[in-house]
PDB file of C-alpha atoms in Angstrom:
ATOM      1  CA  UNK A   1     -10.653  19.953  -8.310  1.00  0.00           C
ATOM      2  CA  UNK A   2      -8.814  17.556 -10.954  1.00  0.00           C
ATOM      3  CA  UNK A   3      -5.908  19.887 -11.164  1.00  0.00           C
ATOM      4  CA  UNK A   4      -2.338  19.216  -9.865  1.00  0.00           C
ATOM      5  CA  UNK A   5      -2.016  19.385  -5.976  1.00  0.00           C
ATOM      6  CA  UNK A   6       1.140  20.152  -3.985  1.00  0.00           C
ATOM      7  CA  UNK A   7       1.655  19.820  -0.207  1.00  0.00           C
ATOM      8  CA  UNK A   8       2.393  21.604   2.182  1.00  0.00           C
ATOM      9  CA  UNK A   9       1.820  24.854   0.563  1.00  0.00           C
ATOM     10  CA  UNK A  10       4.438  26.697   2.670  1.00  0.00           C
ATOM     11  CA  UNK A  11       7.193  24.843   4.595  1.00  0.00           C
ATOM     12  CA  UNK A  12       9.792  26.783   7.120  1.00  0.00           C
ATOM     13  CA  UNK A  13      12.622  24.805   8.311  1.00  0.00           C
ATOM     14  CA  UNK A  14      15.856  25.522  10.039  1.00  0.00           C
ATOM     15  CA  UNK A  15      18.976  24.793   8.564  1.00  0.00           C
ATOM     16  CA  UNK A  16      19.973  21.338   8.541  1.00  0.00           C
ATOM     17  CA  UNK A  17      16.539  20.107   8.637  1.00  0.00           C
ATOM     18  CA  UNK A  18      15.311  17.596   6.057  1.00  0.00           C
ATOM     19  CA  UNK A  19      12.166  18.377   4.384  1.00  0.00           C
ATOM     20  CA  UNK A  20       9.962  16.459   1.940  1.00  0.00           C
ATOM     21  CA  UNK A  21       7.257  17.703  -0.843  1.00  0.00           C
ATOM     22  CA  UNK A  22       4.255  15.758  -2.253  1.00  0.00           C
ATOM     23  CA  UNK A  23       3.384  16.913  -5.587  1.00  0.00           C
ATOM     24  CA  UNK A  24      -0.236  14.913  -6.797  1.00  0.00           C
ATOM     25  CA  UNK A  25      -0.469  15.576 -10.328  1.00  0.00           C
ATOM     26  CA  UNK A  26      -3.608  15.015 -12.914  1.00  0.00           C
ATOM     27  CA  UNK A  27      -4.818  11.364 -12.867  1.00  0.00           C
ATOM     28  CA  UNK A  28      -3.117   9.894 -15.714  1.00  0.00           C
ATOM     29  CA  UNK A  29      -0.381  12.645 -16.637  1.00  0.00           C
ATOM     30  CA  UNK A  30       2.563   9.861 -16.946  1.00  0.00           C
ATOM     31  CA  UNK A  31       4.754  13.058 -16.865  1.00  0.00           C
ATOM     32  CA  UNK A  32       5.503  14.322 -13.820  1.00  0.00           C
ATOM     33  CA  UNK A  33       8.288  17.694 -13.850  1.00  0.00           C
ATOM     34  CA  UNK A  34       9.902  19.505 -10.838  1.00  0.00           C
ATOM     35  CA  UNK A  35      11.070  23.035 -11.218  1.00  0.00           C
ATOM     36  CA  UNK A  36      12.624  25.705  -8.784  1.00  0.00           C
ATOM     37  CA  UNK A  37      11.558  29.120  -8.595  1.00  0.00           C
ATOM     38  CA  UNK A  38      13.817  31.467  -6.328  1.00  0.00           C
ATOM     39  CA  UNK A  39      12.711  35.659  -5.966  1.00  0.00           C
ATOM     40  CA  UNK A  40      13.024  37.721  -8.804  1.00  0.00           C
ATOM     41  CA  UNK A  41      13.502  34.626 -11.020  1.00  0.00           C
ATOM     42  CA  UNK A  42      11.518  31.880 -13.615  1.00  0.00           C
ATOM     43  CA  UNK A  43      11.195  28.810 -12.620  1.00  0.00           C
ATOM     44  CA  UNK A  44      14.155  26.801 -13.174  1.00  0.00           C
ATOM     45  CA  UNK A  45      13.678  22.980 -14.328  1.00  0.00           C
ATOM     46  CA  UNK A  46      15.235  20.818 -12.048  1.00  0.00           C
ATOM     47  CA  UNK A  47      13.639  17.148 -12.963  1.00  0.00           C
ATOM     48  CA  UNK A  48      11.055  14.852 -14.929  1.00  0.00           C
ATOM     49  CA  UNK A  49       9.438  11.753 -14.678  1.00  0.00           C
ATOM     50  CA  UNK A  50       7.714   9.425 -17.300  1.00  0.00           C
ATOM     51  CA  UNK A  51       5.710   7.267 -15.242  1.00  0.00           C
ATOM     52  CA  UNK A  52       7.750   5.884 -12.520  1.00  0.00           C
ATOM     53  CA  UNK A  53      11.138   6.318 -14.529  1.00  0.00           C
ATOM     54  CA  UNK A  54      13.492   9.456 -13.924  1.00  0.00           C
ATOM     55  CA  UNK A  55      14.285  10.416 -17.373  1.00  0.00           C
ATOM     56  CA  UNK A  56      16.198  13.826 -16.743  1.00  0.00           C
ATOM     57  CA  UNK A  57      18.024  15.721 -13.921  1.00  0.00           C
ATOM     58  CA  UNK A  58      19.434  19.367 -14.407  1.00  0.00           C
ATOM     59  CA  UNK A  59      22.642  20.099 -12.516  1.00  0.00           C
ATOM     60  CA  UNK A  60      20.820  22.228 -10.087  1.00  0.00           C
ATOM     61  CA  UNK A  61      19.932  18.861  -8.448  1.00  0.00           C
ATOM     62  CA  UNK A  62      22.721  18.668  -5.782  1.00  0.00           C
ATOM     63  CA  UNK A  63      23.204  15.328  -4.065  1.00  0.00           C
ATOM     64  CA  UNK A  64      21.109  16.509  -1.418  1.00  0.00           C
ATOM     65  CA  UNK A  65      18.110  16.433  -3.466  1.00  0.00           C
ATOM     66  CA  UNK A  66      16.118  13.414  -4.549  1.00  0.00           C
ATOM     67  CA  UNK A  67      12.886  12.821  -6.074  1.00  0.00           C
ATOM     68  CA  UNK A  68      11.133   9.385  -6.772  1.00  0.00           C
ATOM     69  CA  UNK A  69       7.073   8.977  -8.392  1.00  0.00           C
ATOM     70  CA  UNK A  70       7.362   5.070  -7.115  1.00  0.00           C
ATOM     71  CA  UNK A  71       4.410   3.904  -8.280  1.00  0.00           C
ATOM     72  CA  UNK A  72       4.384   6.157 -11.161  1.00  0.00           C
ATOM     73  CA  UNK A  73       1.255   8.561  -9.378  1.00  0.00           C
ATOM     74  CA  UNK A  74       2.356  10.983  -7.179  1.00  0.00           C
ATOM     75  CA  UNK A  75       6.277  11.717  -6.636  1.00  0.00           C
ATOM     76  CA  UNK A  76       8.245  13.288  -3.356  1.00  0.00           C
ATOM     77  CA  UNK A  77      10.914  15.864  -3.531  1.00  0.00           C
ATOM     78  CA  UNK A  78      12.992  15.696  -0.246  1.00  0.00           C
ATOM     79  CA  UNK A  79      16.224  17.930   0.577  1.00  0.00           C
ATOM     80  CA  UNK A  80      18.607  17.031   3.211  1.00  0.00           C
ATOM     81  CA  UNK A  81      20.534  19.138   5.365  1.00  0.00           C
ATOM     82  CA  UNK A  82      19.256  22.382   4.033  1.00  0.00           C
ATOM     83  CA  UNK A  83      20.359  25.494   3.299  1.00  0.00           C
ATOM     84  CA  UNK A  84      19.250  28.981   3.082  1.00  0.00           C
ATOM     85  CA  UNK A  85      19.862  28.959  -0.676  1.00  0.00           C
ATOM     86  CA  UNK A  86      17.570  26.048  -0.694  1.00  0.00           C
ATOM     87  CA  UNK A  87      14.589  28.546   0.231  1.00  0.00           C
ATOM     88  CA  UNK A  88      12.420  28.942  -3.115  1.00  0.00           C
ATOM     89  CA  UNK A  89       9.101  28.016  -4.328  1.00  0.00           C
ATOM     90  CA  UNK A  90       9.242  24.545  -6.040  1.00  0.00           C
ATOM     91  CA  UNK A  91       6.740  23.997  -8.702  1.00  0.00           C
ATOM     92  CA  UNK A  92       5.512  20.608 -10.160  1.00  0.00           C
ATOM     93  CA  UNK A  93       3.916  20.206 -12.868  1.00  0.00           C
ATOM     94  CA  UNK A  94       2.254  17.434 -15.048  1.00  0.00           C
ATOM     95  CA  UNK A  95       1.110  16.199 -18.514  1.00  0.00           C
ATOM     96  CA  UNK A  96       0.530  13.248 -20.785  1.00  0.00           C
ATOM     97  CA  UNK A  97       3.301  11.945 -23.258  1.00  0.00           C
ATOM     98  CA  UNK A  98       3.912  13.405 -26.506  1.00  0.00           C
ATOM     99  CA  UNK A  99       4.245  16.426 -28.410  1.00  0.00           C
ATOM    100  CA  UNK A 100       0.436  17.647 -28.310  1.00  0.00           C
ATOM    101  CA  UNK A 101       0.170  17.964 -24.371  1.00  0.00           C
ATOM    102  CA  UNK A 102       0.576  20.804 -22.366  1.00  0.00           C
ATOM    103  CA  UNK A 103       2.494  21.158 -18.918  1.00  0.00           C
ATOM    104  CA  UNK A 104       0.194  21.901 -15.756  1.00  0.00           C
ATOM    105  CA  UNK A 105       1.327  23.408 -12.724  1.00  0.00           C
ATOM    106  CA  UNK A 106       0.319  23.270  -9.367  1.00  0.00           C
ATOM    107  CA  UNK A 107       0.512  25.924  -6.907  1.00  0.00           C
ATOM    108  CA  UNK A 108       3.820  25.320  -5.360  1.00  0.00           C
ATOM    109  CA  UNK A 109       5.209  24.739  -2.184  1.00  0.00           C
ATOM    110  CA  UNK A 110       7.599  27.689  -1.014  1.00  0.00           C
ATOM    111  CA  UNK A 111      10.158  26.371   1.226  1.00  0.00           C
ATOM    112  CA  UNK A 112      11.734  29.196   3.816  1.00  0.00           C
ATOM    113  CA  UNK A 113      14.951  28.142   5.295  1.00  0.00           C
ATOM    114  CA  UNK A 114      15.690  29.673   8.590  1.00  0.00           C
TER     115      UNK A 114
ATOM    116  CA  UNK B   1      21.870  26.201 -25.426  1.00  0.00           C
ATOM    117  CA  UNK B   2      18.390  27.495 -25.127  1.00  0.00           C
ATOM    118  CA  UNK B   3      18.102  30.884 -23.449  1.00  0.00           C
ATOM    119  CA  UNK B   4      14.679  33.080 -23.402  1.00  0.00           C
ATOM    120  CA  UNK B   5      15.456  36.766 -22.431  1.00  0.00           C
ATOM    121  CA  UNK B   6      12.757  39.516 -21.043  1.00  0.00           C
ATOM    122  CA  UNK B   7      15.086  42.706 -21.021  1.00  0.00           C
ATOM    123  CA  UNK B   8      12.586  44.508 -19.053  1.00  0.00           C
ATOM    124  CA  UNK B   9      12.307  43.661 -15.427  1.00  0.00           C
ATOM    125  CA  UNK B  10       9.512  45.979 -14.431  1.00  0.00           C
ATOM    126  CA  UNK B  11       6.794  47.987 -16.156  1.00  0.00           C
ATOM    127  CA  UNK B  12       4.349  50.107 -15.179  1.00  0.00           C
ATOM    128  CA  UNK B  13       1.516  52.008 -17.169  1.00  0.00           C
ATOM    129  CA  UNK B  14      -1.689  53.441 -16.263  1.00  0.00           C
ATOM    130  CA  UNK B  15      -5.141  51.742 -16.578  1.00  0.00           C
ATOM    131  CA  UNK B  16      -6.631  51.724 -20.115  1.00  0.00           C
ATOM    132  CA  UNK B  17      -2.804  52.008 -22.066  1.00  0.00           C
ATOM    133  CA  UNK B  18      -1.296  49.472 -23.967  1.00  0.00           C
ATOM    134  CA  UNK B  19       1.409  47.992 -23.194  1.00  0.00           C
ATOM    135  CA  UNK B  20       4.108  45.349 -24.852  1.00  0.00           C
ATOM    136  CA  UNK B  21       6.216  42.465 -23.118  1.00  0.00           C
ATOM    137  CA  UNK B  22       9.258  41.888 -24.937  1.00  0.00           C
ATOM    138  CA  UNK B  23      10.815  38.315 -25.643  1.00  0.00           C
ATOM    139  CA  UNK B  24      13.864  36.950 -27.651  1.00  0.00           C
ATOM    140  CA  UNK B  25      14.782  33.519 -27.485  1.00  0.00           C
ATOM    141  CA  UNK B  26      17.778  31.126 -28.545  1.00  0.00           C
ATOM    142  CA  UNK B  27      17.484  27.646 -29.322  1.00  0.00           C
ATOM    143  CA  UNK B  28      19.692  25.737 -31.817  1.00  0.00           C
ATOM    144  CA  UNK B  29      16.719  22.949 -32.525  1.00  0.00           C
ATOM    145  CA  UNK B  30      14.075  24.205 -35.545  1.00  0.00           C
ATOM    146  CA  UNK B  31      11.120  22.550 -34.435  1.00  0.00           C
ATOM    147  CA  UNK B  32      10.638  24.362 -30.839  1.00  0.00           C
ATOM    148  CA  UNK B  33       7.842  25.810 -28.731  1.00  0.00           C
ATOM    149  CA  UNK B  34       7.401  29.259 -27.298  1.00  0.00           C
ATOM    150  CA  UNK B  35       4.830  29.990 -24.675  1.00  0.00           C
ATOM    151  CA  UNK B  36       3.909  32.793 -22.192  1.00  0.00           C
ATOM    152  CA  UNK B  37       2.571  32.400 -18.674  1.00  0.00           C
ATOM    153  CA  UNK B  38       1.352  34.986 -16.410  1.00  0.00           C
ATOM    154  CA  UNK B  39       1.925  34.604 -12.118  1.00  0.00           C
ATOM    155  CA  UNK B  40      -0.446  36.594 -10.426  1.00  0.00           C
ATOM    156  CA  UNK B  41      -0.058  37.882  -6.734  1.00  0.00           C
ATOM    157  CA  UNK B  42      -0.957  34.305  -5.961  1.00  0.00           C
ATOM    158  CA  UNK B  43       1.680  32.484  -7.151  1.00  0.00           C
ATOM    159  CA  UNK B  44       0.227  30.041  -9.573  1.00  0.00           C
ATOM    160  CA  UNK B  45       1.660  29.708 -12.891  1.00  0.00           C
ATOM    161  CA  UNK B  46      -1.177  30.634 -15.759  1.00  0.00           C
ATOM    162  CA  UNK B  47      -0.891  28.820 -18.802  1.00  0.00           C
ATOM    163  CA  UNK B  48      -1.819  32.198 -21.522  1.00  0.00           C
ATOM    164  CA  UNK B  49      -0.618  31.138 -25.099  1.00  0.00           C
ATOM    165  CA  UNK B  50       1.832  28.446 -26.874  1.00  0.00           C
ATOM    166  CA  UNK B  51       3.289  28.948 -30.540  1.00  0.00           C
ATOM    167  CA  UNK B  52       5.718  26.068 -32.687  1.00  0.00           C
ATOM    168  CA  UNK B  53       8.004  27.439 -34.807  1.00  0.00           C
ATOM    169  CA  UNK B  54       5.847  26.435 -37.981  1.00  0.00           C
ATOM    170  CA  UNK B  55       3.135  28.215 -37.081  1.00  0.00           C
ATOM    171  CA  UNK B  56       4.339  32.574 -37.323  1.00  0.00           C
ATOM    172  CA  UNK B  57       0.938  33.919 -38.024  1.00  0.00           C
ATOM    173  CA  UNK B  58      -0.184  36.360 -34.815  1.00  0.00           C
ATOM    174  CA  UNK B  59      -2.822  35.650 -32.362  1.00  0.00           C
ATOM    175  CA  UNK B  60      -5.460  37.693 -30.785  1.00  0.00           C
ATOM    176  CA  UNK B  61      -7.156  36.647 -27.640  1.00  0.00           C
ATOM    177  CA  UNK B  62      -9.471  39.521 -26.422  1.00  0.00           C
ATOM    178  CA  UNK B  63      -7.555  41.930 -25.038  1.00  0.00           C
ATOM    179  CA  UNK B  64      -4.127  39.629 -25.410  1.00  0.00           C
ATOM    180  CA  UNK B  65      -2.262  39.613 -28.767  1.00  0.00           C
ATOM    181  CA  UNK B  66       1.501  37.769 -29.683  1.00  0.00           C
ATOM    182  CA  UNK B  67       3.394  38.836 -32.640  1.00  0.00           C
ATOM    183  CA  UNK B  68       5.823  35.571 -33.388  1.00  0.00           C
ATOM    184  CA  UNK B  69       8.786  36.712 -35.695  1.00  0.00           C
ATOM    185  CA  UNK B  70      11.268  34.107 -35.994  1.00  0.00           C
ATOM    186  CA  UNK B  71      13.512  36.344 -37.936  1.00  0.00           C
ATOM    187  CA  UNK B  72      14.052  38.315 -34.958  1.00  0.00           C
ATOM    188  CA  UNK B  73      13.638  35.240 -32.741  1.00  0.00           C
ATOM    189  CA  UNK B  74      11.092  37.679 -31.272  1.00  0.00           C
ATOM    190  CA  UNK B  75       7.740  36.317 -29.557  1.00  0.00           C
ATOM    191  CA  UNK B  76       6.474  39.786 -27.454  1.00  0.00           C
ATOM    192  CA  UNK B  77       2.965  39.967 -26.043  1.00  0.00           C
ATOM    193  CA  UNK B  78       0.913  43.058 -25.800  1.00  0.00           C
ATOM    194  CA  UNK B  79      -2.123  44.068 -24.005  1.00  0.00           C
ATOM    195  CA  UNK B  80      -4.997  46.626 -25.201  1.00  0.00           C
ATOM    196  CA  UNK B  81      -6.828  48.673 -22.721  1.00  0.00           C
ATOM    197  CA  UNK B  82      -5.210  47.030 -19.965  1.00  0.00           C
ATOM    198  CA  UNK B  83      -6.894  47.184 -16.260  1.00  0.00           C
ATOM    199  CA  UNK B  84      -5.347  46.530 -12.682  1.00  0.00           C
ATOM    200  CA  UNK B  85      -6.672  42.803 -13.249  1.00  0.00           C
ATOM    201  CA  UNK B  86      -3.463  42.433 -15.704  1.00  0.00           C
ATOM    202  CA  UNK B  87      -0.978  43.248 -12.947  1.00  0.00           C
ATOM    203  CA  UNK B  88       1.228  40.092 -12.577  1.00  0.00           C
ATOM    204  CA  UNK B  89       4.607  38.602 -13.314  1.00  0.00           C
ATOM    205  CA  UNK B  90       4.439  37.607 -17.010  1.00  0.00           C
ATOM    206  CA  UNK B  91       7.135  34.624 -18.136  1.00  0.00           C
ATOM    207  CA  UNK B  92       8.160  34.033 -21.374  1.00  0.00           C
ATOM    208  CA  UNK B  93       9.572  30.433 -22.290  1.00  0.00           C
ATOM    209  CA  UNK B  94      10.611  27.824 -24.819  1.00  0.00           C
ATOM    210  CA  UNK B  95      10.696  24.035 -25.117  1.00  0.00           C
ATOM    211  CA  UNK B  96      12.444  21.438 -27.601  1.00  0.00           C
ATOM    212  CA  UNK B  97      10.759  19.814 -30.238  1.00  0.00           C
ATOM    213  CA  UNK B  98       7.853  18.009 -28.142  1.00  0.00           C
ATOM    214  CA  UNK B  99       5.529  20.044 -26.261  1.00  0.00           C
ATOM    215  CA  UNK B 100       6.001  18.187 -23.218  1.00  0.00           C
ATOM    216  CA  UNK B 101      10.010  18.936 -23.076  1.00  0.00           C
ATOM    217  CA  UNK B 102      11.200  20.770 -20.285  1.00  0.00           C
ATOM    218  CA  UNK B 103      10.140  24.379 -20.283  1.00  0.00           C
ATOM    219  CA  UNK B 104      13.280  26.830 -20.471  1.00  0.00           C
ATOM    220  CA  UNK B 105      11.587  30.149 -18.320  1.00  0.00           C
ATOM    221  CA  UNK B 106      13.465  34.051 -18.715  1.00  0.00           C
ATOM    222  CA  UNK B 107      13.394  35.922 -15.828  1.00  0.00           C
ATOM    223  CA  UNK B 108      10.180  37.689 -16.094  1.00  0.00           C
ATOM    224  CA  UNK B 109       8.795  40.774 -16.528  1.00  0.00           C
ATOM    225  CA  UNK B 110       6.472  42.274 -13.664  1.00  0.00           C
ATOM    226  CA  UNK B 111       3.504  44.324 -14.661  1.00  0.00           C
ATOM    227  CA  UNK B 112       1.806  47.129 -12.315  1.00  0.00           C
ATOM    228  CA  UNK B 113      -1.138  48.575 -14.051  1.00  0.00           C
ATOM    229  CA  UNK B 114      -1.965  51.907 -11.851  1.00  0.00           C
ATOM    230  CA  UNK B 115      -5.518  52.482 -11.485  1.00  0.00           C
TER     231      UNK B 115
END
């Protein structure tokens, strides 16, 4: 399966915990997006990379979010001292540069906050 | 600001009807991309149809068809015959001028096709 991976699929945590996501996308997408999708709602953009480089942040992206792609492959999303209102599904998704490429999303990781 | 809105939150029609998704979108930028994505039971976003604003001529896909009207700022989706297969959350969105901009989601609409 070449398509973009995401782990753990499902993640419960008590509040305060920190937790971290692994999103893997396609081999040689240099774009690498995060969004957040809460019940009831679309998924709501919350960052993108371009190779290793953060290019973009949305204001949804509290302090006690961060995301790095370090080598410019894969890229972690950790939270820290969570919240109940942190408990979503958070959707990456990949794709190459430029205006002829679509965005490819992987199955998500939904995060349960206890 | 760009802003997609699916006024209806839940549908439900009976196996074989037709049935119509509604979208209007804002966007200040005139070179922009409108897409729709369907979320099955399953939870994985499916990639169904992109349109750029250039481009307002309708598409047919099988039993999927998108009527783009840009006067409107319209981009609705309908499906013929539909069947308990079709039953899903169906997203509407819109991105900036390249393809690979963010993606700008409204809130949904969920589909129950009764059998």
């Amino acid at each position: 399966d070449t398509g973009v991976s995401q782990n753990p699929r499902h993640k419960i945590t008590k509040r305060g915990q920190n937790v971290t996501f692994r999103c893997d996308p396609i081999s040689e997408h240099n774009r690498l997006y995060w969004y957040r999708q809460t019940l009831g709602q679309g998924p709501e953009f919350l960052t993108y990379f371009q190779n290793e480089a953060q290019l973009e942040k949305s204001r949804l992206l509290s302090d006690r979010f961060s995301a790095e792609r370090p080598k410019g492959s894969f890229s972690t999303l950790e939270i820290q001292r969570t919240e109940q209102g942190d408990s979503a599904m958070y959707l990456c998704a990949s794709s190459l540069q430029g205006a002829n490429y679509e965005q490819y999303f992987g199955p998500g990781t939904r995060l349960t906050v206890t | 600001a760009q802003k997609v809105t699916q006024a209806q939150t839940e549908i439900s029609v009976v196996e074989k009807e037709d049935v119509t998704l509604d979208c209007v979108y804002e966007t200040r930028d005139t070179t922009y991309y409108l897409f729709w994505y369907k979320q099955p039971p399953s939870g994985e976003l499916v990639f169904l149809i992109r349109r750029n604003s250039f481009d307002e001529q309708n598409e047919i896909s099988g039993r999927y068809s998108w009527n783009f009207q840009k006067s409107t700022s319209s981009f609705n989706f309908t499906i013929t015959a539909s069947q308990v297969v079709d039953s899903a959350v169906y997203f509407c969105a819109l991105s900036g001028k390249n393809r690979d901009d963010k993606i700008i989601f409204g809130k949904g609409t969920r589909l129950h096709i009764l059998p």
